XYZ file of N, CA and C in Angstrom:
465
model
N 0.845 -1.189 0.000
C 0.000 0.000 0.000
C 0.884 1.244 0.000
N 0.482 2.212 -0.772
C 1.264 3.435 -0.863
C 1.001 4.329 0.348
N 1.899 5.277 0.533
C 1.767 6.223 1.644
C 0.615 7.176 1.392
N -0.116 7.452 2.429
C -1.188 8.437 2.316
C -0.577 9.830 2.368
N -1.180 10.734 1.630
C -0.715 12.118 1.619
C -1.162 12.831 2.889
N -0.402 13.841 3.247
C -0.694 14.646 4.430
C -0.766 16.117 4.004
N -1.526 16.937 4.736
C -1.535 18.368 4.430
C -0.111 18.928 4.428
N 0.182 19.754 3.420
C 1.514 20.324 3.284
C 2.378 19.584 2.282
N 2.040 18.310 1.989
C 2.786 17.559 0.978
C 2.571 18.196 -0.395
N 3.534 18.024 -1.274
C 3.349 18.427 -2.667
C 2.493 17.369 -3.335
N 1.427 17.793 -3.988
C 0.558 16.846 -4.685
C 1.323 16.234 -5.855
N 1.327 14.893 -5.974
C 2.036 14.267 -7.092
C 1.495 14.745 -8.443
N 2.411 15.078 -9.330
C 2.030 15.518 -10.676
C 1.455 14.332 -11.443
N 0.530 14.619 -12.357
C -0.004 13.548 -13.197
C -0.537 14.122 -14.497
N -0.592 13.254 -15.487
C -1.249 13.526 -16.758
C -2.001 12.256 -17.120
N -3.320 12.380 -17.267
C -4.171 11.233 -17.591
C -5.122 11.614 -18.722
N -5.711 10.601 -19.346
C -6.696 10.856 -20.393
C -8.077 11.061 -19.783
N -8.813 12.025 -20.361
C -10.189 12.230 -19.919
C -11.105 11.309 -20.732
N -12.400 11.466 -20.552
C -13.381 10.602 -21.203
C -13.336 10.702 -22.731
N -12.776 11.780 -23.261
C -12.672 11.964 -24.707
C -11.277 11.645 -25.249
N -10.398 11.147 -24.367
C -9.046 10.794 -24.796
C -8.069 11.954 -24.781
N -8.499 13.128 -24.297
C -7.598 14.280 -24.195
C -6.764 14.171 -22.924
N -5.519 14.633 -23.005
C -4.663 14.605 -21.819
C -4.970 15.780 -20.900
N -5.097 15.468 -19.618
C -5.345 16.472 -18.590
C -4.273 16.283 -17.517
N -3.626 17.394 -17.154
C -2.577 17.349 -16.129
C -2.992 18.162 -14.914
N -2.479 17.786 -13.774
C -2.706 18.604 -12.584
C -2.133 20.004 -12.832
N -1.012 20.068 -13.547
C -0.363 21.347 -13.838
C -1.258 22.293 -14.645
N -2.235 21.736 -15.378
C -3.169 22.562 -16.145
C -4.009 23.455 -15.224
N -4.072 23.089 -13.951
C -4.927 23.797 -12.985
C -4.126 24.680 -12.042
N -2.851 24.902 -12.376
C -2.001 25.742 -11.523
C -2.653 27.108 -11.335
N -2.630 27.594 -10.104
C -3.241 28.875 -9.796
C -4.687 28.750 -9.345
N -5.243 27.522 -9.443
C -6.601 27.267 -8.957
C -6.536 26.115 -7.955
N -7.510 26.071 -7.086
C -7.598 24.948 -6.155
C -8.284 23.799 -6.888
N -7.884 22.582 -6.536
C -8.415 21.408 -7.219
C -8.858 20.371 -6.192
N -10.064 19.868 -6.381
C -10.532 18.731 -5.594
C -10.338 17.514 -6.482
N -9.437 16.622 -6.082
C -9.174 15.393 -6.825
C -9.825 14.272 -6.031
N -10.813 13.626 -6.627
C -11.439 12.532 -5.896
C -11.248 11.220 -6.646
N -11.044 10.173 -5.879
C -10.764 8.843 -6.410
C -11.938 7.933 -6.072
N -12.419 7.205 -7.065
C -13.564 6.320 -6.868
C -13.298 4.988 -7.566
N -13.924 3.905 -7.065
C -13.608 2.568 -7.582
C -14.015 2.271 -9.020
N -15.250 2.609 -9.409
C -15.693 2.185 -10.739
C -16.862 3.013 -11.250
N -16.756 3.430 -12.503
C -17.848 4.141 -13.160
C -19.060 3.226 -13.287
N -20.236 3.844 -13.318
C -21.498 3.142 -13.542
C -21.874 2.176 -12.421
N -21.387 2.430 -11.212
C -21.815 1.661 -10.044
C -22.614 2.608 -9.159
N -23.503 2.092 -8.323
C -24.413 2.971 -7.572
C -23.728 4.039 -6.711
N -22.771 3.665 -5.879
C -22.109 4.639 -5.004
C -21.317 5.676 -5.783
N -20.601 5.214 -6.783
C -19.783 6.127 -7.580
C -20.657 7.061 -8.411
N -21.811 6.570 -8.861
C -22.751 7.409 -9.588
C -23.293 8.497 -8.671
N -23.680 8.126 -7.456
C -24.200 9.096 -6.488
C -23.157 10.179 -6.221
N -21.901 9.762 -5.998
C -20.835 10.714 -5.702
C -20.590 11.644 -6.894
N -20.504 11.098 -8.093
C -20.256 11.918 -9.293
C -21.409 12.886 -9.539
N -22.651 12.427 -9.306
C -23.813 13.314 -9.468
C -23.789 14.421 -8.422
N -23.375 14.106 -7.189
C -23.264 15.132 -6.144
C -22.249 16.199 -6.539
N -21.099 15.765 -7.061
C -20.095 16.739 -7.503
C -20.645 17.575 -8.663
N -21.330 16.934 -9.615
C -21.905 17.655 -10.747
C -22.936 18.671 -10.267
N -23.807 18.258 -9.341
C -24.851 19.147 -8.831
C -24.268 20.359 -8.102
N -23.073 20.215 -7.546
C -22.448 21.297 -6.777
C -21.281 21.951 -7.501
N -21.108 21.626 -8.776
C -19.958 22.127 -9.528
C -19.934 23.648 -9.608
N -21.081 24.270 -9.806
C -21.120 25.739 -9.901
C -20.708 26.382 -8.575
N -21.161 25.810 -7.468
C -20.802 26.328 -6.139
C -19.297 26.190 -5.917
N -18.763 25.013 -6.246
C -17.327 24.764 -6.055
C -16.495 25.657 -6.989
N -16.891 25.750 -8.255
C -16.159 26.583 -9.212
C -16.206 28.046 -8.798
N -17.354 28.483 -8.296
C -17.494 29.856 -7.840
C -16.574 30.182 -6.675
N -16.224 29.150 -5.903
C -15.305 29.330 -4.775
C -13.847 29.091 -5.198
N -13.631 28.889 -6.516
C -12.265 28.739 -7.027
C -11.746 27.320 -7.097
N -12.645 26.323 -7.050
C -12.220 24.919 -7.083
C -12.589 24.257 -8.402
N -11.623 23.536 -8.980
C -11.886 22.644 -10.099
C -12.052 21.254 -9.500
N -12.779 20.378 -10.183
C -13.009 19.020 -9.682
C -12.563 18.010 -10.727
N -11.738 17.061 -10.304
C -11.280 15.974 -11.162
C -11.604 14.650 -10.484
N -12.307 13.766 -11.186
C -12.603 12.438 -10.664
C -11.722 11.418 -11.354
N -11.051 10.568 -10.581
C -10.109 9.589 -11.142
C -10.515 8.180 -10.718
N -10.547 7.277 -11.711
C -10.823 5.866 -11.448
C -9.958 5.018 -12.384
N -9.891 3.713 -12.123
C -9.102 2.858 -13.011
C -9.820 2.479 -14.311
N -10.950 3.103 -14.593
C -11.713 2.801 -15.803
C -11.013 3.324 -17.060
N -11.427 2.806 -18.212
C -10.916 3.280 -19.498
C -11.630 4.576 -19.887
N -11.028 5.374 -20.775
C -11.721 6.583 -21.245
C -13.089 6.258 -21.855
N -13.198 5.127 -22.552
C -14.471 4.751 -23.171
C -15.562 4.541 -22.118
N -15.208 3.860 -21.031
C -16.186 3.629 -19.969
C -16.542 4.951 -19.279
N -15.556 5.828 -19.125
C -15.820 7.135 -18.520
C -16.770 7.961 -19.398
N -16.611 7.877 -20.710
C -17.490 8.603 -21.628
C -18.926 8.093 -21.489
N -19.079 6.786 -21.390
C -20.414 6.205 -21.203
C -21.008 6.665 -19.875
N -20.189 6.670 -18.813
C -20.612 7.121 -17.480
C -21.076 8.571 -17.546
N -20.233 9.424 -18.153
C -20.556 10.852 -18.271
C -21.865 11.052 -19.034
N -21.997 10.369 -20.160
C -23.167 10.567 -21.017
C -24.434 9.976 -20.389
N -24.328 8.815 -19.787
C -25.483 8.153 -19.156
C -26.028 8.976 -17.998
N -25.131 9.564 -17.201
C -25.528 10.283 -15.981
C -25.517 11.811 -16.138
N -25.229 12.308 -17.344
C -25.148 13.754 -17.614
C -24.184 14.457 -16.657
N -23.006 13.864 -16.496
C -22.003 14.403 -15.570
C -21.257 15.564 -16.207
N -20.930 16.555 -15.386
C -20.162 17.710 -15.851
C -18.763 17.739 -15.242
N -18.495 16.808 -14.339
C -17.189 16.705 -13.698
C -16.198 16.116 -14.700
N -14.961 16.591 -14.682
C -13.923 16.019 -15.532
C -13.513 14.667 -14.948
N -13.710 13.602 -15.730
C -13.371 12.244 -15.299
C -12.095 11.812 -15.995
N -11.166 11.258 -15.222
C -9.872 10.855 -15.766
C -9.647 9.362 -15.566
N -9.006 8.749 -16.558
C -8.743 7.309 -16.562
C -7.341 7.012 -16.044
N -7.258 6.103 -15.084
C -5.973 5.670 -14.530
C -5.927 4.141 -14.494
N -6.004 3.497 -15.691
C -6.055 2.037 -15.721
C -4.810 1.358 -15.144
N -3.655 2.026 -15.175
C -2.427 1.460 -14.606
C -2.347 1.677 -13.095
N -3.265 2.479 -12.562
C -3.361 2.782 -11.123
C -2.130 3.503 -10.571
N -1.344 4.139 -11.433
C -0.140 4.833 -10.971
C -0.480 6.078 -10.165
N -1.493 6.838 -10.605
C -1.892 8.042 -9.879
C -2.632 7.649 -8.604
N -3.504 6.655 -8.703
C -4.184 6.142 -7.509
C -3.149 5.767 -6.447
N -2.107 5.078 -6.865
C -1.055 4.649 -5.939
C -0.288 5.844 -5.377
N 0.056 6.794 -6.251
C 0.830 7.970 -5.818
C 0.070 8.791 -4.781
N -1.247 8.767 -4.850
C -2.082 9.539 -3.925
C -2.542 8.713 -2.716
N -2.068 7.480 -2.614
C -2.456 6.634 -1.486
C -3.889 6.166 -1.566
N -4.464 6.172 -2.764
C -5.866 5.824 -2.942
C -6.062 4.411 -3.488
N -5.029 3.601 -3.407
C -5.142 2.200 -3.820
C -4.421 1.367 -2.771
N -5.084 0.340 -2.291
C -4.446 -0.492 -1.276
C -5.391 -1.521 -0.713
N -5.064 -1.970 0.466
C -5.818 -3.043 1.093
C -7.177 -2.560 1.575
N -8.187 -3.343 1.234
C -9.558 -3.046 1.655
C -10.152 -4.313 2.250
N -11.145 -4.127 3.087
C -11.865 -5.266 3.650
C -13.339 -5.098 3.368
N -13.964 -6.172 2.918
C -15.384 -6.137 2.624
C -15.962 -7.519 2.899
N -16.962 -7.573 3.742
C -17.592 -8.842 4.111
C -16.567 -9.871 4.578
N -15.587 -9.405 5.351
C -14.593 -10.306 5.924
C -13.466 -10.706 4.992
N -13.512 -10.249 3.749
C -12.440 -10.582 2.797
C -11.518 -9.383 2.642
N -10.219 -9.666 2.519
C -9.228 -8.626 2.299
C -8.781 -8.695 0.844
N -8.710 -7.541 0.202
C -8.290 -7.497 -1.196
C -7.692 -6.133 -1.504
N -7.064 -6.003 -2.671
C -6.502 -4.735 -3.123
C -7.546 -4.014 -3.969
N -7.732 -2.734 -3.698
C -8.716 -1.989 -4.469
C -8.574 -0.493 -4.283
N -9.465 0.240 -4.929
C -9.479 1.694 -4.838
C -10.079 2.090 -3.498
N -9.387 2.953 -2.788
C -9.863 3.506 -1.524
C -10.522 4.840 -1.864
N -11.829 4.922 -1.653
C -12.543 6.156 -1.992
C -11.919 7.295 -1.190
N -11.333 8.261 -1.902
C -10.538 9.314 -1.267
C -10.766 10.643 -1.962
N -10.538 11.709 -1.216
C -10.615 13.056 -1.787
C -9.416 13.851 -1.291
N -8.693 14.440 -2.232
C -7.531 15.259 -1.915
C -7.817 16.676 -2.411
N -7.711 17.640 -1.521
C -7.884 19.044 -1.903
C -6.481 19.634 -2.064
N -6.216 20.140 -3.267
C -4.907 20.692 -3.606
C -5.049 22.203 -3.729
N -4.150 22.949 -3.069
C -4.248 24.408 -3.138
C -3.684 24.932 -4.461
N -3.768 26.247 -4.653
C -3.355 26.833 -5.929
C -1.852 26.750 -6.190
N -1.082 26.333 -5.180
C 0.374 26.179 -5.325
C 0.791 24.717 -5.467
N -0.196 23.813 -5.584
C 0.115 22.398 -5.764
C 0.399 21.646 -4.478
N 0.042 22.231 -3.341
C 0.240 21.573 -2.047
C -1.081 20.954 -1.573
N -0.964 19.829 -0.869
C -2.149 19.181 -0.318
C -2.688 20.030 0.826
N -3.950 20.436 0.699
C -4.605 21.204 1.743
C -5.345 20.260 2.699
N -5.995 19.265 2.114
C -6.706 18.242 2.894
C -6.554 16.900 2.190
N -6.446 15.835 2.978
C -6.370 14.478 2.443
C -7.353 13.615 3.223
N -8.430 13.224 2.557
C -9.498 12.470 3.197
C -9.573 11.073 2.583
N -9.442 10.052 3.412
C -9.449 8.668 2.937
C -10.629 7.906 3.518
N -11.049 6.862 2.800
C -12.187 6.028 3.209
C -13.444 6.868 3.410
N -13.680 7.782 2.473
C -14.858 8.640 2.571
C -16.081 7.887 2.069
N -17.245 8.362 2.452
C -18.502 7.768 1.996
C -18.919 8.428 0.689
N -19.563 7.646 -0.164
C -20.025 8.179 -1.446
C -21.164 9.167 -1.248
N -22.031 8.891 -0.297
C -23.210 9.723 -0.066
C -22.927 10.765 1.013
N -23.259 12.010 0.704
C -23.098 13.087 1.679
C -21.699 13.671 1.753
N -20.780 13.103 1.003
C -19.389 13.547 1.077
C -19.200 14.958 0.518
N -19.855 15.260 -0.594
C -19.686 16.572 -1.225
C -20.212 17.672 -0.294
N -21.345 17.429 0.338
C -21.889 18.414 1.282
C -20.916 18.651 2.430
N -20.255 17.580 2.896
C -19.280 17.715 3.979
C -18.075 18.530 3.522
N -17.603 18.299 2.312
C -16.473 19.070 1.782
C -16.833 20.559 1.736
N -18.002 20.856 1.195
C -18.439 22.244 1.083
C -18.491 22.903 2.461
N -19.000 22.175 3.434
C -19.081 22.693 4.798
C -17.668 22.887 5.380
N -16.810 21.855 5.239
C -15.456 21.916 5.803
C -14.597 23.006 5.180
N -14.836 23.305 3.900
C -14.066 24.331 3.207
C -14.705 25.721 3.349
N -15.789 25.790 4.106
C -16.512 27.061 4.323
C -16.947 27.726 3.030
N -17.484 26.919 2.137
C -17.948 27.438 0.837
C -19.424 27.797 0.966
């Protein structure tokens, strides 16, 4: 399991493909705050709820100076289907090699129904406009998480 990020750490740089196959880098958002959230799989109930919550609150977050990037191990094609099926406005990025998930501490050991396995740890990292980790939240819930972020960030 990779190390979890802590406030003050430099956010690991990345470049991934979005749902349309375009490259998106964390560096593209320099000068703006970024909420990077990691989720297990597109088109699943919890991940759909979380992505819809971010989409529903995107104007509020953007108005407060935050961009939102959702990262999963899905392919760009699956992300495009997810975006189109659910009318998502959040930028979804594909990390099929799990390198970014690992760099952010969002991939590792999980337990479910008494079984231990390796998987995506639902996580949210808030990166400030200078590329430093402002908040690192791990094992977050899919439901109600966006409202908690908005409250915690005083938006």
